[in-house]
PDB file of C-alpha atoms in Angstrom:
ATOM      1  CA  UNK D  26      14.762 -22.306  -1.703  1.00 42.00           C
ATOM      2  CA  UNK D  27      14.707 -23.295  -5.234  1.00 44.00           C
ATOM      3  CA  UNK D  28      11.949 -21.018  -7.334  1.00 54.00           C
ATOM      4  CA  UNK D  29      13.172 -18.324  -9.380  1.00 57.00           C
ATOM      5  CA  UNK D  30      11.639 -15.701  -6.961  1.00 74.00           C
ATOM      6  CA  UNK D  31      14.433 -16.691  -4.612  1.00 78.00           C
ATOM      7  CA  UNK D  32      17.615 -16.043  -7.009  1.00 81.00           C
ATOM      8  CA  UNK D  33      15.828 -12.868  -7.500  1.00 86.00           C
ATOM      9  CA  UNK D  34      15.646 -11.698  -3.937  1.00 90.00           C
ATOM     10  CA  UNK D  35      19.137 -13.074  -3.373  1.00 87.00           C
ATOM     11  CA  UNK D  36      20.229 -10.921  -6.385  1.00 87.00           C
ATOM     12  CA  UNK D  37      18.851  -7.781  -4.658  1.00 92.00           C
ATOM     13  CA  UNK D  38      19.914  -7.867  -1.187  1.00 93.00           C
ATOM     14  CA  UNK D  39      23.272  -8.420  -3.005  1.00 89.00           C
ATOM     15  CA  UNK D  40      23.043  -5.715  -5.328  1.00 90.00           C
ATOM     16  CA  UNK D  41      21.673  -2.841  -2.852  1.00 94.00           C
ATOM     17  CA  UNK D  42      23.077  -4.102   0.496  1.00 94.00           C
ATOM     18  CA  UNK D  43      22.965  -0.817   1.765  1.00 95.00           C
ATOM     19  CA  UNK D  44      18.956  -0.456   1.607  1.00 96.00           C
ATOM     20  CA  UNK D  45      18.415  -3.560   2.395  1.00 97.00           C
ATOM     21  CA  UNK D  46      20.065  -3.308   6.077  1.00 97.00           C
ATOM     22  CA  UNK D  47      19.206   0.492   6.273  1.00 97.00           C
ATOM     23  CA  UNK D  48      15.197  -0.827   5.530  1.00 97.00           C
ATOM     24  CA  UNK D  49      15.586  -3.999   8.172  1.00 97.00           C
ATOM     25  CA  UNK D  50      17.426  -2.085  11.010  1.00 97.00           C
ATOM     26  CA  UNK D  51      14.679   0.996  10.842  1.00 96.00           C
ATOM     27  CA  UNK D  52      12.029  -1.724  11.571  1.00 95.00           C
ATOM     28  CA  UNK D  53      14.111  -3.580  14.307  1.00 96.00           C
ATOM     29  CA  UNK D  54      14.754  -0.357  15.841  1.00 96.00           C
ATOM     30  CA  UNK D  55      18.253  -0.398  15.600  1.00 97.00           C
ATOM     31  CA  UNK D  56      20.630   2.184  14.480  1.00 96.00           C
ATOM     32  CA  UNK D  57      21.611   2.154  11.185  1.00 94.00           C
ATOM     33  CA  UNK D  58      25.101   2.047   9.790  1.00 95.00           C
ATOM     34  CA  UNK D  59      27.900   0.653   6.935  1.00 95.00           C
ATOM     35  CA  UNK D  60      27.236  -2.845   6.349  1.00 95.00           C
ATOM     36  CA  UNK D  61      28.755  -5.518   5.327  1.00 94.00           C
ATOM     37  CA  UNK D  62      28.209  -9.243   4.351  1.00 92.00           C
ATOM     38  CA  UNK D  63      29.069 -12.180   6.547  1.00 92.00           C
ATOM     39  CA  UNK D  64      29.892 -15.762   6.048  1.00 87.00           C
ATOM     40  CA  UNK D  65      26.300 -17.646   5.948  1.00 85.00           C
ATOM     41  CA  UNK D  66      27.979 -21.191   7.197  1.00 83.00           C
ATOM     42  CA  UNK D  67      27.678 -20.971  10.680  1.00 80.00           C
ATOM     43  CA  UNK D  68      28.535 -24.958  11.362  1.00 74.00           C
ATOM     44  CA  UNK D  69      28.177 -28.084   9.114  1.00 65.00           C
ATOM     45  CA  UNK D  70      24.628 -27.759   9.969  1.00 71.00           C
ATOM     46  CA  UNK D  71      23.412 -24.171   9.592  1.00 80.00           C
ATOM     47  CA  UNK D  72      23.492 -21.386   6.995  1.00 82.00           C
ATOM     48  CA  UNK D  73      21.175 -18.646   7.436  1.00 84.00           C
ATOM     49  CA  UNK D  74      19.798 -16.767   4.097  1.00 88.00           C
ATOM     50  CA  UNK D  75      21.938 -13.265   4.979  1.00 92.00           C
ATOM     51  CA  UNK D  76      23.972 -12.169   7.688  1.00 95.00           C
ATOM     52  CA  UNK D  77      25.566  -8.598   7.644  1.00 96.00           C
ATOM     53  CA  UNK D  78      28.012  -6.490   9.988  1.00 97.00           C
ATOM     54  CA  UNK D  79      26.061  -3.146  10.695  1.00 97.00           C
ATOM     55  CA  UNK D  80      28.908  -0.712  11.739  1.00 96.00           C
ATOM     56  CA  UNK D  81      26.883   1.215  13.858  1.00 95.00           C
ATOM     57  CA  UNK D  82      26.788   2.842  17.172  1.00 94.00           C
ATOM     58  CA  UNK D  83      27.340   0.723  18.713  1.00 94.00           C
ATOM     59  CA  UNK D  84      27.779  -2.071  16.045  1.00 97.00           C
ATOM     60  CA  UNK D  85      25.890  -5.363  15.616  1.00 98.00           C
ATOM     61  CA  UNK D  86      25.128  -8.424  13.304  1.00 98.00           C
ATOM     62  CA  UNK D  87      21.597  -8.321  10.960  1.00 98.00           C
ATOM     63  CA  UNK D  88      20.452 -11.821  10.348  1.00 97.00           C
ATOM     64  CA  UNK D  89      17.757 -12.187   7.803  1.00 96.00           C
ATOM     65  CA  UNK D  90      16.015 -14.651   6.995  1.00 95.00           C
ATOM     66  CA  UNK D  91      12.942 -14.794   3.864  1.00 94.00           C
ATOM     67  CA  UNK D  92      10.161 -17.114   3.787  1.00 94.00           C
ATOM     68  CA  UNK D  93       7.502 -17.759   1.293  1.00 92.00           C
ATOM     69  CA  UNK D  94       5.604 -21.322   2.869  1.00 90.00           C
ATOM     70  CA  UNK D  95       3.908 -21.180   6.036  1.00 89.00           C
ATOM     71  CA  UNK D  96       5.409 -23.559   8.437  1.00 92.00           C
ATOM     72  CA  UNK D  97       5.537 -24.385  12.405  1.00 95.00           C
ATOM     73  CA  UNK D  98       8.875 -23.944  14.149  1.00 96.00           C
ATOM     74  CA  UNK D  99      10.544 -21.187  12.384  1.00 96.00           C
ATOM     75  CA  UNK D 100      11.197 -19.191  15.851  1.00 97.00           C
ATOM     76  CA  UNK D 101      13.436 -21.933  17.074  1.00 96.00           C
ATOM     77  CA  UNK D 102      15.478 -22.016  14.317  1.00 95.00           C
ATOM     78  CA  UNK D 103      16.140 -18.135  14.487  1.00 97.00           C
ATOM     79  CA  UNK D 104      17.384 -18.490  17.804  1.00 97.00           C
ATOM     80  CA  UNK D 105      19.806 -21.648  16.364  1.00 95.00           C
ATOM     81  CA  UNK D 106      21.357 -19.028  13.968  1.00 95.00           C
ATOM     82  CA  UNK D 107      21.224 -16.197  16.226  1.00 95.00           C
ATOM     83  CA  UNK D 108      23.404 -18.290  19.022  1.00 95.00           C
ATOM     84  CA  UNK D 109      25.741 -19.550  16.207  1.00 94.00           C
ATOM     85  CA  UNK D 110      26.257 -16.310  14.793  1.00 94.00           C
ATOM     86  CA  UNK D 111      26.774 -14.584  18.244  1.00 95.00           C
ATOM     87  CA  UNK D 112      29.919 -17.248  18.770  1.00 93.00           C
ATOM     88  CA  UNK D 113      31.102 -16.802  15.557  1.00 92.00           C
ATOM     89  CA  UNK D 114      31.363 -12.880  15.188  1.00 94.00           C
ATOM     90  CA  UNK D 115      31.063 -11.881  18.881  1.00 96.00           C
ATOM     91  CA  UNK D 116      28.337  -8.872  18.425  1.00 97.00           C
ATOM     92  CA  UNK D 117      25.299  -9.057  19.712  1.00 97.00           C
ATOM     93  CA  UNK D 118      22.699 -10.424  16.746  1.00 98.00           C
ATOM     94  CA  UNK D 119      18.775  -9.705  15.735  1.00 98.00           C
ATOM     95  CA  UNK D 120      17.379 -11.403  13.192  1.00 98.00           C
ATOM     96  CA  UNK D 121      14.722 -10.247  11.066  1.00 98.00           C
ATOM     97  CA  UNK D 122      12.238 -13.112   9.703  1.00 97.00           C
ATOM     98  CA  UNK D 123      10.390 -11.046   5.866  1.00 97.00           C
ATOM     99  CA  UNK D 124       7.582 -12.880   5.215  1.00 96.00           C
ATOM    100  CA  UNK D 125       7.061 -12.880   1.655  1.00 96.00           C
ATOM    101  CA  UNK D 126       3.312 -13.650   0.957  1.00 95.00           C
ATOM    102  CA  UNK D 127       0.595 -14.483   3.453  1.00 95.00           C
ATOM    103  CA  UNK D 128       0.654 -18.119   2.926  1.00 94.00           C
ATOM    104  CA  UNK D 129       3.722 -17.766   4.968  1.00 94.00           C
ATOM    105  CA  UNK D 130       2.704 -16.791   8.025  1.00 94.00           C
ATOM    106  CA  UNK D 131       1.905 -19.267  11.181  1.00 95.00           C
ATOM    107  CA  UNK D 132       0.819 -18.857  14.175  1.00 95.00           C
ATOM    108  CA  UNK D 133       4.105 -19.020  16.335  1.00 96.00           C
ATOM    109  CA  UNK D 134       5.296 -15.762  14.698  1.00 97.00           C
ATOM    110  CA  UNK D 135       4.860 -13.581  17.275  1.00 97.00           C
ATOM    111  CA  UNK D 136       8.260 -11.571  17.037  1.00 98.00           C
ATOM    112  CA  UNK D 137       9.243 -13.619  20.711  1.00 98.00           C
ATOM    113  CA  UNK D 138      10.132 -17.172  21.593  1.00 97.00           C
ATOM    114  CA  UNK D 139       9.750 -18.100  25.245  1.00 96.00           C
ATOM    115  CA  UNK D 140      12.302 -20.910  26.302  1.00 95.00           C
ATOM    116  CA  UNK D 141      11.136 -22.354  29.377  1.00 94.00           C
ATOM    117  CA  UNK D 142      13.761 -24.477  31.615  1.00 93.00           C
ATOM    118  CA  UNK D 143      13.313 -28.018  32.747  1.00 94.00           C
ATOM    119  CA  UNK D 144      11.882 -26.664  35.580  1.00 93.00           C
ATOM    120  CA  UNK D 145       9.131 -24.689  34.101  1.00 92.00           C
ATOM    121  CA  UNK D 146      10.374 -21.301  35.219  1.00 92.00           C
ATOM    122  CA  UNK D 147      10.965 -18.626  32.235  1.00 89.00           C
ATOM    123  CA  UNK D 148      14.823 -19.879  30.958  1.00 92.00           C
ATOM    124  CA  UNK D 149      15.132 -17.169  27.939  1.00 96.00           C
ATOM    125  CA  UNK D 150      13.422 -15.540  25.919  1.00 97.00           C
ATOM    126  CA  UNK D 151      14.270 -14.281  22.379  1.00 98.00           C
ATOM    127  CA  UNK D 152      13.406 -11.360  20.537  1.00 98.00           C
ATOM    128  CA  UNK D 153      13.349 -11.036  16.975  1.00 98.00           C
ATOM    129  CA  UNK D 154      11.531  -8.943  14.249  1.00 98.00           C
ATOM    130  CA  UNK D 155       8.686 -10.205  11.784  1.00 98.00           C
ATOM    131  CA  UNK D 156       7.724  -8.024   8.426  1.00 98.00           C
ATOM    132  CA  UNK D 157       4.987  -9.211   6.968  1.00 98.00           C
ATOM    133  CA  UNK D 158       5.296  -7.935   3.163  1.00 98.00           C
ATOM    134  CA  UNK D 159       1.516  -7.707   2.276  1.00 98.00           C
ATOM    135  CA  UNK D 160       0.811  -5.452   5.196  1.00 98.00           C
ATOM    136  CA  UNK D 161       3.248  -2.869   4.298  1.00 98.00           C
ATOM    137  CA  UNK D 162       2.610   0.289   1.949  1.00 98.00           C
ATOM    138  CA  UNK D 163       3.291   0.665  -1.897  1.00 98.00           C
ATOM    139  CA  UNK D 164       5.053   3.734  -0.761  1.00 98.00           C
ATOM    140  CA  UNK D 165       7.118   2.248   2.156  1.00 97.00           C
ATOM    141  CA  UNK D 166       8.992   0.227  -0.641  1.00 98.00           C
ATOM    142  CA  UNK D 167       9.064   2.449  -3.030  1.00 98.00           C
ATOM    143  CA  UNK D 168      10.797   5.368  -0.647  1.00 97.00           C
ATOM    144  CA  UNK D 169      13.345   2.592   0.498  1.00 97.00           C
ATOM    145  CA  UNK D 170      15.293   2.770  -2.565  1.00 96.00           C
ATOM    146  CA  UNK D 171      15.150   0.140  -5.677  1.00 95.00           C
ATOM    147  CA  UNK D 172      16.372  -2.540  -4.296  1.00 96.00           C
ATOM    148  CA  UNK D 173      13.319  -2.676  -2.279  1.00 98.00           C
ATOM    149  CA  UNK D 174      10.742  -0.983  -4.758  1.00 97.00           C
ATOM    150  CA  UNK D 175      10.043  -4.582  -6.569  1.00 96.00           C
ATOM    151  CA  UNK D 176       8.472  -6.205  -3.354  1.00 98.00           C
ATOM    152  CA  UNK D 177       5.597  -3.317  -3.249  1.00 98.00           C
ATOM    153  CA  UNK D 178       4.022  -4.819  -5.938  1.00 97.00           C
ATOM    154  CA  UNK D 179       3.139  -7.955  -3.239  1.00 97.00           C
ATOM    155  CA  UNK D 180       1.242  -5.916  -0.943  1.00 98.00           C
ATOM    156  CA  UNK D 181      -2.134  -6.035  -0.104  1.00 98.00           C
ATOM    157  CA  UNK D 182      -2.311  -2.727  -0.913  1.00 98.00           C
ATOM    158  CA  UNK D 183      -0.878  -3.394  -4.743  1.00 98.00           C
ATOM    159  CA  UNK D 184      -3.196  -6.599  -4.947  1.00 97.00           C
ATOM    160  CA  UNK D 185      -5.997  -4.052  -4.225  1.00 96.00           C
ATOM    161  CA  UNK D 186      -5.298  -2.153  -8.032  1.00 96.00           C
ATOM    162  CA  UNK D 187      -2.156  -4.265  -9.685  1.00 96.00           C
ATOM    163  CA  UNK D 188      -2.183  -2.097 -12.526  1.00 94.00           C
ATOM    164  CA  UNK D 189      -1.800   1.448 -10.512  1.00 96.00           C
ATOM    165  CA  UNK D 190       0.724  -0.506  -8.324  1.00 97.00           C
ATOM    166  CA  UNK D 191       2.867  -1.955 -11.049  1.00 94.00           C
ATOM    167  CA  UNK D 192       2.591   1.862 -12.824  1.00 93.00           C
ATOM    168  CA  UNK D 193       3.671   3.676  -9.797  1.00 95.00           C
ATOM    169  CA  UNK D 194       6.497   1.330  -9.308  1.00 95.00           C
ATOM    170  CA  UNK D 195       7.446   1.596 -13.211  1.00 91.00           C
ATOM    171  CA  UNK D 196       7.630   5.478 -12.215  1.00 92.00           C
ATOM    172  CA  UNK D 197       9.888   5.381  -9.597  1.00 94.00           C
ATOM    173  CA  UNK D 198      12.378   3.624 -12.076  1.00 91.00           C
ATOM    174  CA  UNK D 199      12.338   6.344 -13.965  1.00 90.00           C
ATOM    175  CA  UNK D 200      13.784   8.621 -11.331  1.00 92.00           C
ATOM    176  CA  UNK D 201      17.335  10.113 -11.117  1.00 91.00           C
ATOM    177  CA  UNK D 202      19.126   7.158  -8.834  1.00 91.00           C
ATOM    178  CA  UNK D 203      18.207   4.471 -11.043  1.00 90.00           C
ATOM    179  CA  UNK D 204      20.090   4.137 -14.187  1.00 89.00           C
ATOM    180  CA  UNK D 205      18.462   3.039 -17.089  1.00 83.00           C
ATOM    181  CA  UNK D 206      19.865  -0.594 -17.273  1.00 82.00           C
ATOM    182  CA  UNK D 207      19.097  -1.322 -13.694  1.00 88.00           C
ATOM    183  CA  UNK D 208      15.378  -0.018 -14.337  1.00 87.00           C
ATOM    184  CA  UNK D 209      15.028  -2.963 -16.668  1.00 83.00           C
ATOM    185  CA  UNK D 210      16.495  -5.217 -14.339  1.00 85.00           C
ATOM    186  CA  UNK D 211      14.349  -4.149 -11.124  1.00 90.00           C
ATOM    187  CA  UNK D 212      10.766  -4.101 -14.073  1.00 88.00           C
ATOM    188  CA  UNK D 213      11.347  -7.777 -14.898  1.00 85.00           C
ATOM    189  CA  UNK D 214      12.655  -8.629 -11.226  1.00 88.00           C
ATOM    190  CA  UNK D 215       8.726  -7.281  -9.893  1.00 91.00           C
ATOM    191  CA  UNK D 216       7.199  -9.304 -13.064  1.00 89.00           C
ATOM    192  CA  UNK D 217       8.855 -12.611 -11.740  1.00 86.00           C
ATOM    193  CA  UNK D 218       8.093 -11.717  -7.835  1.00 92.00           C
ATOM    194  CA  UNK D 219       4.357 -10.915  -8.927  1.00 92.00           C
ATOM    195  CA  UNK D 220       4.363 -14.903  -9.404  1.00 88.00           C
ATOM    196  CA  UNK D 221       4.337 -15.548  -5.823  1.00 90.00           C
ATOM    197  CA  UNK D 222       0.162 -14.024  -5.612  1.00 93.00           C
ATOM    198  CA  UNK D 223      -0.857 -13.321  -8.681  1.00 93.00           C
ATOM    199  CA  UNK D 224      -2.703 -15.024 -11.905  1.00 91.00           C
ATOM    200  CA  UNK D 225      -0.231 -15.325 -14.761  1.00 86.00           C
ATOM    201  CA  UNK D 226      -2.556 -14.442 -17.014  1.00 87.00           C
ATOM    202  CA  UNK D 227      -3.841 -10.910 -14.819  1.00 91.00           C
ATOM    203  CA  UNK D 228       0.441 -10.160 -14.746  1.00 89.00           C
ATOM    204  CA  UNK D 229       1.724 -10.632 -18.255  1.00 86.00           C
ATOM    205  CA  UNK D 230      -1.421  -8.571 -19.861  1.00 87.00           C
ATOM    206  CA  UNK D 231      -0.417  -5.354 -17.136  1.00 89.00           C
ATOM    207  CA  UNK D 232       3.162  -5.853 -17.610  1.00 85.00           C
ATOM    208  CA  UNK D 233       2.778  -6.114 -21.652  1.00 80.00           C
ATOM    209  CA  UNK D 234       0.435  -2.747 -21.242  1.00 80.00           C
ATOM    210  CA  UNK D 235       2.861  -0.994 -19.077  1.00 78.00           C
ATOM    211  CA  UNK D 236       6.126  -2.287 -20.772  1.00 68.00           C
ATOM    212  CA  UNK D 237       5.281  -1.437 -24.250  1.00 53.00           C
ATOM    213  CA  UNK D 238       7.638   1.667 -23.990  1.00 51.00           C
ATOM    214  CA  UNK D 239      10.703  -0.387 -23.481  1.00 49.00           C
ATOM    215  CA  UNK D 240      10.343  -3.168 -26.441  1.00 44.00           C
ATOM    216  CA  UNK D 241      13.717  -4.130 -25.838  1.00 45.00           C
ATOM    217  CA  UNK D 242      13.468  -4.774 -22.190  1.00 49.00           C
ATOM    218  CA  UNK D 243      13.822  -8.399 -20.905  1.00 49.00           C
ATOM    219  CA  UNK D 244      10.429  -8.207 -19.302  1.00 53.00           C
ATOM    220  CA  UNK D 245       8.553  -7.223 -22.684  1.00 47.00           C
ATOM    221  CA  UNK D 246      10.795 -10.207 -24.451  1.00 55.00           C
ATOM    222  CA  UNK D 247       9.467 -12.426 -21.651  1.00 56.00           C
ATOM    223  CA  UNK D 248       6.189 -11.985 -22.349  1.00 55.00           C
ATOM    224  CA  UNK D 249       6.312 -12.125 -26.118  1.00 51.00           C
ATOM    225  CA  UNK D 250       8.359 -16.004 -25.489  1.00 58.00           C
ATOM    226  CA  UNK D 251       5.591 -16.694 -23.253  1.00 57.00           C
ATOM    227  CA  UNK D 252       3.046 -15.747 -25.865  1.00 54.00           C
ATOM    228  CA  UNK D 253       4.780 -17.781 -27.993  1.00 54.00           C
ATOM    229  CA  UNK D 254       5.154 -20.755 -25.769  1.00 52.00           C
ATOM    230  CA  UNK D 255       0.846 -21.311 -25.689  1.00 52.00           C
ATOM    231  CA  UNK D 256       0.786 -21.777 -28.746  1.00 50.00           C
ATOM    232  CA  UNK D 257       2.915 -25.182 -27.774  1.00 51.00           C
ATOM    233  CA  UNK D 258       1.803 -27.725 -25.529  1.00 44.00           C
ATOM    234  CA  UNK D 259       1.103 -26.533 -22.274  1.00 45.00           C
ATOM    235  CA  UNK D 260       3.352 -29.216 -20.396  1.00 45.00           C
ATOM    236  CA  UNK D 261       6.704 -28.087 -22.213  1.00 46.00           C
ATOM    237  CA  UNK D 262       6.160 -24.540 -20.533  1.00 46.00           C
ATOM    238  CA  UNK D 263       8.771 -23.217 -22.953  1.00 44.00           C
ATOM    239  CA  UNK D 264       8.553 -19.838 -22.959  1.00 52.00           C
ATOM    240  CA  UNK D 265       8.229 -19.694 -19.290  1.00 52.00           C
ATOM    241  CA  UNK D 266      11.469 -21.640 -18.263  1.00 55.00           C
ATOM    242  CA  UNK D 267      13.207 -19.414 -21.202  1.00 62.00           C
ATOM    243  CA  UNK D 268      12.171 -16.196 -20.010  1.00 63.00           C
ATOM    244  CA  UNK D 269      13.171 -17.133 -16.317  1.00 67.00           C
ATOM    245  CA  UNK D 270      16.413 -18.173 -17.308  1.00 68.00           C
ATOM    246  CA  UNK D 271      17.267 -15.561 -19.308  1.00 74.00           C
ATOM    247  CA  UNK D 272      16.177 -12.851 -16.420  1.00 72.00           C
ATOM    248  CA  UNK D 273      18.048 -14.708 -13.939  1.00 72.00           C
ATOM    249  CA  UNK D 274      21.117 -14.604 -16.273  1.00 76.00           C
ATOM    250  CA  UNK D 275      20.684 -11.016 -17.316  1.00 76.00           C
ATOM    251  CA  UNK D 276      20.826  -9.874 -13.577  1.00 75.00           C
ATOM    252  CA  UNK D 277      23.362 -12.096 -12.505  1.00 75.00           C
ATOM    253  CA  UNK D 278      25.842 -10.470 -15.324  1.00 77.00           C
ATOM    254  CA  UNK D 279      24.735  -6.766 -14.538  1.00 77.00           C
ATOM    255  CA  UNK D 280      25.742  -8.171 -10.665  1.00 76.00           C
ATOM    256  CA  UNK D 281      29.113  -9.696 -11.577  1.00 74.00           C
ATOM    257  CA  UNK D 282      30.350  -7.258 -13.761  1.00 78.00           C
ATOM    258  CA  UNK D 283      30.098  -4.338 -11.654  1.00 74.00           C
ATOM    259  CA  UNK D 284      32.676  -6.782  -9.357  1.00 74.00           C
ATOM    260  CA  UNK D 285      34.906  -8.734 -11.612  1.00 79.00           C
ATOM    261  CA  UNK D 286      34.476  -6.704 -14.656  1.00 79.00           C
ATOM    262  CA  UNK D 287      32.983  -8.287 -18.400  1.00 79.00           C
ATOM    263  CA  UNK D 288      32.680 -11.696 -18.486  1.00 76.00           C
ATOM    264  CA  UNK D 289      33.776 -13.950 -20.634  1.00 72.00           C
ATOM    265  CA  UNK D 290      32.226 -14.133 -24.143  1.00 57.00           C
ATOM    266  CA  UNK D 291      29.330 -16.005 -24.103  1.00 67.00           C
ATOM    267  CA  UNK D 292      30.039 -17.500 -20.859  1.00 69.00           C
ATOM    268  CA  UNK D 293      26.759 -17.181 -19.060  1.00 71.00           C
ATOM    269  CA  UNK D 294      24.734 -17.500 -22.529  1.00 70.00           C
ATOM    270  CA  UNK D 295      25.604 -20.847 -22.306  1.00 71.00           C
ATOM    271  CA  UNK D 296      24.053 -21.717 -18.783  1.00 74.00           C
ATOM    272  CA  UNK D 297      20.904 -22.811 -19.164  1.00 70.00           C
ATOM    273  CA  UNK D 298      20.114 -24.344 -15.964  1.00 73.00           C
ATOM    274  CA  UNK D 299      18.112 -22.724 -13.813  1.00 73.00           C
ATOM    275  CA  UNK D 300      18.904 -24.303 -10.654  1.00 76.00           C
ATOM    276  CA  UNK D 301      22.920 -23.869 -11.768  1.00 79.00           C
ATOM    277  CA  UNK D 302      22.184 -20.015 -12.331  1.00 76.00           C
ATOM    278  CA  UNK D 303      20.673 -19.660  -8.668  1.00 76.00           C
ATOM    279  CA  UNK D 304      23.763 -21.846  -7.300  1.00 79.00           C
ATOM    280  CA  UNK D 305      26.133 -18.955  -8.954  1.00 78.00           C
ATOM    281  CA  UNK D 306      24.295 -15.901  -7.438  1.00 77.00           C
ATOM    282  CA  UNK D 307      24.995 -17.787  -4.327  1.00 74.00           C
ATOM    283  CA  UNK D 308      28.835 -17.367  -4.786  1.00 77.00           C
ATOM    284  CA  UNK D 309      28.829 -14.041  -6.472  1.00 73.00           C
ATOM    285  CA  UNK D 310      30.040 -12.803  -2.942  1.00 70.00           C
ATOM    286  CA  UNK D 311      32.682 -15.030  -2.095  1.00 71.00           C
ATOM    287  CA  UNK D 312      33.980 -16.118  -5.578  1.00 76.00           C
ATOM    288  CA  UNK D 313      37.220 -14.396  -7.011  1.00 76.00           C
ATOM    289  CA  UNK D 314      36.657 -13.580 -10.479  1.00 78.00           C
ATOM    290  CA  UNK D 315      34.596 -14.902 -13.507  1.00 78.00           C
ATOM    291  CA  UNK D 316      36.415 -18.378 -13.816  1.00 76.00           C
ATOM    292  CA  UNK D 317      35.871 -19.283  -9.753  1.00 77.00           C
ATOM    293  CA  UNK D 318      32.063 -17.957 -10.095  1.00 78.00           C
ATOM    294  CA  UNK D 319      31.558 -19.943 -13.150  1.00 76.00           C
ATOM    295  CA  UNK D 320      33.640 -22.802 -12.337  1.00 75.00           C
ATOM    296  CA  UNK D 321      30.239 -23.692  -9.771  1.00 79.00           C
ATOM    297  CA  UNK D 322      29.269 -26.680 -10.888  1.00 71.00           C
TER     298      UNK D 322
END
C-alpha cells in the first residue's frame, strides 16, 4: 500500500493498539485482552499488515489485514499468513480482513475458505472474519474509542449526511479522553481517509465549515494550501502533496515522541518524501530511538 490513507491507518492501529484489538476481537468473537505487537515478517515471502499477541483467556494471535481494491484471491492468502504465523508464535491465529470502502469487496469474501483435497473430499476449511467499513454505524466507531472514530466518516451511513457525520465525529474529539493535540491529529486523519469515497471538492468545503474553530489546526492549514494550490496549474497538485506530507509528518512526530522522546531539531521538517514518511511509520515499532527511525532510508 502506498496512498497516504495507508500511513494514516498504520499510524492509528499503532497509536491506539488497545482499541484497535479490543474493536477486532469483539467482532471475531473472541475474548478480549492486553495486546501486543508482533513481528510482521513471517518468511522472505510474507508480511501481513498487523499481527498482535491478545493475552487473553485463553490467549491468541490477531492478524489483520486492510484492503481498499477489490481483488480475487484474498482468502488464500489469509490462510498463508495464518499457517505462518501459527509456526512462528505457536497460538492459535484469526485473522480479521477490514474492508475499507466498497470497491473492495469480491465475491470470495465469505468469512470461510473451503480447501478441498486431491481427492475432492472437504481437506480444511478456514475461518476468518470480514468487516465491511461502510456497513457499520457512525456510532459503532465513534463508541470504540479515537483511534477508531476517523473511519465512521466512510460509512454508508456518514455518506448518507457527510456534514452531520463529520460534526458528530468533530464532537466526540472534544470529549474528556482525547487531549487536545490528538483531536487535531484524529480531525485531519478523517479529512485524508474521506479521500478514499468522497469528492474533494464536497470534503474540503465541510471540513473548512466545521474546522473554522481551530485556525491553527493542520486540517484548516491543509485546506487553505490547497486553496492556494488552484490557483496553480492543476498538474503540479501543490497544495495537495504539501498538505499530505505535512499531516503524515505531524502524526508521525506526535507517534515517536511519546516513545523516544523530542526529536531532533528539524529532523522530520526536512523529509519531504511522502513515500519515505510512510516507510518510517513502518519502523516506528521496531526502531530504537530517533537516529535508527530516521536513519530509514
Amino acid at each position: 500500500m502506498s496512498k497516504p490513507f495507508d500511513t494514516i491507518l498504520k499510524t492509528l492501529i499503532v497509536g491506539h493498539l488497545g482499541e484497535w484489538t479490543a474493536y477486532l476481537a469483539a467482532r471475531a468473537g473472541l475474548p478480549v485482552g492486553p495486546a501486543e505487537p508482533l513481528d510482521t515478517d513471517l518468511s522472505a515471502t510474507l508480511q501481513a499488515d498487523r499481527l498482535f499477541r491478545v493475552r487473553a483467556d485463553p490467549p491468541f494471535v490477531l492478524h489483520l489485514e486492510l484492503e481498499s481494491t477489490g481483488r480475487l484471491g484474498i482468502p488464500t492468502e489469509l490462510l498463508r499468513y495464518s499457517v505462518a504465523a501459527l509456526g512462528a508464535v505457536g497460538l492459535p491465529v484469526h485473522s480479521v480482513l477490514v474492508l475499507l470502502r466498497p470497491k473492495a469487496t469480491a465475491t470470495d469474501l465469505t468469512g470461510v475458505l473451503d480447501v478441498p483435497g486431491a481427492d475432492g473430499r472437504p481437506y480444511l476449511t478456514f475461518r476468518y472474519t470480514v468487516v465491511r467499513v461502510w456497513q457499520e454505524s457512525v456510532a459503532s466507531f465513534l463508541a470504540a474509542g479515537p483511534g477508531l472514530a476517523p473511519l465512521a466518516v466512510l460509512t454508508n451511513e456518514a455518506a448518507g449526511n457527510l456534514e452531520a457525520a463529520v460534526e458528530r465525529f468533530r464532537d466526540r474529539l472534544t470529549e474528556p479522553d482525547v487531549p487536545p493535540h490528538l483531536a487535531k491529529a484524529l480531525f485531519g486523519s478523517s479529512f485524508i481517509l474521506c479521500g478514499m469515497r468522497y469528492d474533494e471538492a464536497r470534503v474540503e468545503a465541510i471540513y473548512e465549515r466545521l474546522s473554522m474553530t481551530l485556525e491553527d489546526s493542520t486540517t484548516y492549514q491543509l485546506i487553505l494550501k490547497r486553496g492556494e494550490a488552484r490557483g496553480e496549474a492543476r498538474g503540479k497538485a501543490v497544495g495537495e502533496a504539501t498538505g499530505r506530507v505535512a499531516e503524515a509528518r505531524g502524526i508521525l512526530a506526535r507517534l515517536g515522541t511519546k516513545k523516544f522522546g523530542t526529536p531532533p531539531p528539524a529532523a522530520l521538517d526536512a523529509i519531504a518524501d511522502r513515500e519515505r514518511l510512510e516507510r518510517i511509520a513502518e519502523r516506528l515499532l521496531d526502531a530504537a530511538g530517533w537516529d535508527d527511525l530516521l536513519g530509514t532510508p
